[in-house]
mmCIF file with all atom_site columns, C-alpha atoms in Angstrom:
data_model
loop_
_atom_site.group_PDB
_atom_site.id
_atom_site.type_symbol
_atom_site.label_atom_id
_atom_site.label_alt_id
_atom_site.label_comp_id
_atom_site.label_asym_id
_atom_site.label_entity_id
_atom_site.label_seq_id
_atom_site.pdbx_PDB_ins_code
_atom_site.Cartn_x
_atom_site.Cartn_y
_atom_site.Cartn_z
_atom_site.occupancy
_atom_site.B_iso_or_equiv
_atom_site.pdbx_formal_charge
_atom_site.auth_seq_id
_atom_site.auth_comp_id
_atom_site.auth_asym_id
_atom_site.auth_atom_id
_atom_site.pdbx_PDB_model_num
ATOM 1  C CA . UNK A 1 1  ? 105.395 98.163  94.594  1.00 0.00 ? 22 UNK A CA 1
ATOM 2  C CA . UNK A 1 2  ? 102.958 95.674  96.041  1.00 0.00 ? 23 UNK A CA 1
ATOM 3  C CA . UNK A 1 3  ? 102.097 92.189  94.885  1.00 0.00 ? 24 UNK A CA 1
ATOM 4  C CA . UNK A 1 4  ? 99.798  89.315  95.830  1.00 0.00 ? 25 UNK A CA 1
ATOM 5  C CA . UNK A 1 5  ? 99.344  85.806  94.492  1.00 0.00 ? 26 UNK A CA 1
ATOM 6  C CA . UNK A 1 6  ? 96.253  85.166  92.386  1.00 0.00 ? 27 UNK A CA 1
ATOM 7  C CA . UNK A 1 7  ? 96.162  81.417  92.949  1.00 0.00 ? 28 UNK A CA 1
ATOM 8  C CA . UNK A 1 8  ? 97.598  78.877  95.349  1.00 0.00 ? 29 UNK A CA 1
ATOM 9  C CA . UNK A 1 9  ? 98.613  79.853  98.874  1.00 0.00 ? 30 UNK A CA 1
ATOM 10 C CA . UNK A 1 10 ? 97.906  83.454  99.888  1.00 0.00 ? 31 UNK A CA 1
ATOM 11 C CA . UNK A 1 11 ? 101.221 85.315  99.585  1.00 0.00 ? 32 UNK A CA 1
ATOM 12 C CA . UNK A 1 12 ? 101.695 89.090  99.409  1.00 0.00 ? 33 UNK A CA 1
ATOM 13 C CA . UNK A 1 13 ? 104.397 91.655  99.821  1.00 0.00 ? 34 UNK A CA 1
ATOM 14 C CA . UNK A 1 14 ? 105.839 95.068  99.130  1.00 0.00 ? 35 UNK A CA 1
ATOM 15 C CA . UNK A 1 15 ? 109.130 96.449  97.838  1.00 0.00 ? 36 UNK A CA 1
ATOM 16 C CA . UNK A 1 16 ? 110.313 99.977  98.535  1.00 0.00 ? 37 UNK A CA 1
ATOM 17 C CA . UNK A 1 17 ? 113.383 101.851 97.314  1.00 0.00 ? 38 UNK A CA 1
ATOM 18 C CA . UNK A 1 18 ? 114.592 104.295 99.962  1.00 0.00 ? 39 UNK A CA 1
ATOM 19 C CA . UNK A 1 19 ? 117.343 106.782 99.051  1.00 0.00 ? 40 UNK A CA 1
ATOM 20 C CA . UNK A 1 20 ? 120.149 106.954 101.603 1.00 0.00 ? 41 UNK A CA 1
ATOM 21 C CA . UNK A 1 21 ? 122.465 109.358 99.771  1.00 0.00 ? 42 UNK A CA 1
ATOM 22 C CA . UNK A 1 22 ? 123.566 110.075 96.172  1.00 0.00 ? 43 UNK A CA 1
ATOM 23 C CA . UNK A 1 23 ? 125.324 106.729 95.851  1.00 0.00 ? 44 UNK A CA 1
ATOM 24 C CA . UNK A 1 24 ? 123.221 104.406 97.985  1.00 0.00 ? 45 UNK A CA 1
ATOM 25 C CA . UNK A 1 25 ? 119.658 103.132 98.055  1.00 0.00 ? 46 UNK A CA 1
ATOM 26 C CA . UNK A 1 26 ? 118.087 100.784 100.556 1.00 0.00 ? 47 UNK A CA 1
ATOM 27 C CA . UNK A 1 27 ? 115.692 98.141  99.300  1.00 0.00 ? 48 UNK A CA 1
ATOM 28 C CA . UNK A 1 28 ? 113.063 97.248  101.824 1.00 0.00 ? 49 UNK A CA 1
ATOM 29 C CA . UNK A 1 29 ? 111.161 94.034  101.157 1.00 0.00 ? 50 UNK A CA 1
ATOM 30 C CA . UNK A 1 30 ? 108.229 92.748  103.143 1.00 0.00 ? 51 UNK A CA 1
ATOM 31 C CA . UNK A 1 31 ? 106.647 89.368  102.507 1.00 0.00 ? 52 UNK A CA 1
ATOM 32 C CA . UNK A 1 32 ? 103.467 88.220  104.147 1.00 0.00 ? 53 UNK A CA 1
ATOM 33 C CA . UNK A 1 33 ? 102.370 84.631  104.373 1.00 0.00 ? 54 UNK A CA 1
ATOM 34 C CA . UNK A 1 34 ? 101.135 82.244  106.986 1.00 0.00 ? 55 UNK A CA 1
ATOM 35 C CA . UNK A 1 35 ? 103.588 79.350  107.368 1.00 0.00 ? 56 UNK A CA 1
ATOM 36 C CA . UNK A 1 36 ? 100.710 77.249  108.687 1.00 0.00 ? 57 UNK A CA 1
ATOM 37 C CA . UNK A 1 37 ? 98.794  77.787  105.436 1.00 0.00 ? 58 UNK A CA 1
ATOM 38 C CA . UNK A 1 38 ? 101.854 76.816  103.395 1.00 0.00 ? 59 UNK A CA 1
ATOM 39 C CA . UNK A 1 39 ? 102.269 73.675  105.492 1.00 0.00 ? 60 UNK A CA 1
ATOM 40 C CA . UNK A 1 40 ? 98.590  72.793  105.077 1.00 0.00 ? 61 UNK A CA 1
ATOM 41 C CA . UNK A 1 41 ? 98.638  73.494  101.331 1.00 0.00 ? 62 UNK A CA 1
ATOM 42 C CA . UNK A 1 42 ? 101.643 71.277  100.674 1.00 0.00 ? 63 UNK A CA 1
ATOM 43 C CA . UNK A 1 43 ? 101.062 68.890  103.581 1.00 0.00 ? 64 UNK A CA 1
ATOM 44 C CA . UNK A 1 44 ? 103.142 67.959  106.638 1.00 0.00 ? 65 UNK A CA 1
ATOM 45 C CA . UNK A 1 45 ? 106.930 67.988  106.352 1.00 0.00 ? 66 UNK A CA 1
ATOM 46 C CA . UNK A 1 46 ? 106.699 68.900  102.667 1.00 0.00 ? 67 UNK A CA 1
ATOM 47 C CA . UNK A 1 47 ? 104.771 72.037  103.682 1.00 0.00 ? 68 UNK A CA 1
ATOM 48 C CA . UNK A 1 48 ? 107.477 73.001  106.160 1.00 0.00 ? 69 UNK A CA 1
ATOM 49 C CA . UNK A 1 49 ? 110.121 72.458  103.490 1.00 0.00 ? 70 UNK A CA 1
ATOM 50 C CA . UNK A 1 50 ? 108.113 74.641  101.074 1.00 0.00 ? 71 UNK A CA 1
ATOM 51 C CA . UNK A 1 51 ? 107.922 77.503  103.606 1.00 0.00 ? 72 UNK A CA 1
ATOM 52 C CA . UNK A 1 52 ? 111.697 77.306  104.111 1.00 0.00 ? 73 UNK A CA 1
ATOM 53 C CA . UNK A 1 53 ? 112.209 77.163  100.330 1.00 0.00 ? 74 UNK A CA 1
ATOM 54 C CA . UNK A 1 54 ? 110.153 80.358  99.859  1.00 0.00 ? 75 UNK A CA 1
ATOM 55 C CA . UNK A 1 55 ? 112.277 82.210  102.411 1.00 0.00 ? 76 UNK A CA 1
ATOM 56 C CA . UNK A 1 56 ? 115.518 80.891  100.917 1.00 0.00 ? 77 UNK A CA 1
ATOM 57 C CA . UNK A 1 57 ? 114.401 81.793  97.393  1.00 0.00 ? 78 UNK A CA 1
ATOM 58 C CA . UNK A 1 58 ? 113.587 85.343  98.418  1.00 0.00 ? 79 UNK A CA 1
ATOM 59 C CA . UNK A 1 59 ? 116.978 85.767  100.100 1.00 0.00 ? 80 UNK A CA 1
ATOM 60 C CA . UNK A 1 60 ? 118.809 84.392  97.059  1.00 0.00 ? 81 UNK A CA 1
ATOM 61 C CA . UNK A 1 61 ? 116.846 86.620  94.656  1.00 0.00 ? 82 UNK A CA 1
ATOM 62 C CA . UNK A 1 62 ? 117.569 89.722  96.737  1.00 0.00 ? 83 UNK A CA 1
ATOM 63 C CA . UNK A 1 63 ? 121.280 88.856  96.926  1.00 0.00 ? 84 UNK A CA 1
ATOM 64 C CA . UNK A 1 64 ? 121.425 88.383  93.145  1.00 0.00 ? 85 UNK A CA 1
ATOM 65 C CA . UNK A 1 65 ? 119.647 91.707  92.618  1.00 0.00 ? 86 UNK A CA 1
ATOM 66 C CA . UNK A 1 66 ? 122.154 93.410  94.937  1.00 0.00 ? 87 UNK A CA 1
ATOM 67 C CA . UNK A 1 67 ? 125.078 91.916  93.027  1.00 0.00 ? 88 UNK A CA 1
ATOM 68 C CA . UNK A 1 68 ? 123.587 92.978  89.688  1.00 0.00 ? 89 UNK A CA 1
ATOM 69 C CA . UNK A 1 69 ? 123.054 96.564  90.824  1.00 0.00 ? 90 UNK A CA 1
ATOM 70 C CA . UNK A 1 70 ? 126.509 96.816  92.378  1.00 0.00 ? 91 UNK A CA 1
ATOM 71 C CA . UNK A 1 71 ? 128.166 95.344  89.260  1.00 0.00 ? 92 UNK A CA 1
ATOM 72 C CA . UNK A 1 72 ? 126.342 97.859  87.057  1.00 0.00 ? 93 UNK A CA 1
ATOM 73 C CA . UNK A 1 73 ? 127.419 100.727 89.319  1.00 0.00 ? 94 UNK A CA 1
ATOM 74 C CA . UNK A 1 74 ? 131.102 99.757  89.129  1.00 0.00 ? 95 UNK A CA 1
ATOM 75 C CA . UNK A 1 75 ? 131.076 99.604  85.306  1.00 0.00 ? 96 UNK A CA 1
ATOM 76 C CA . UNK A 1 76 ? 129.977 103.237 84.978  1.00 0.00 ? 97 UNK A CA 1
#
């Protein structure tokens, strides 16, 4: 799956599901953005904070997705 923003800063990425074995799948996520553009869009220190917030948000979302999938697997 690929995605790209339609407004605001130019952000894009891909997600891939890669089978490892019958019980495991690797999720590969790639995000593309220029931290300089984010900093310019939001201005100075706020721009830096926004770039860090994007990275943190992605990590948190992926961790929550992992927990959801693993919880579902243990209930079956």
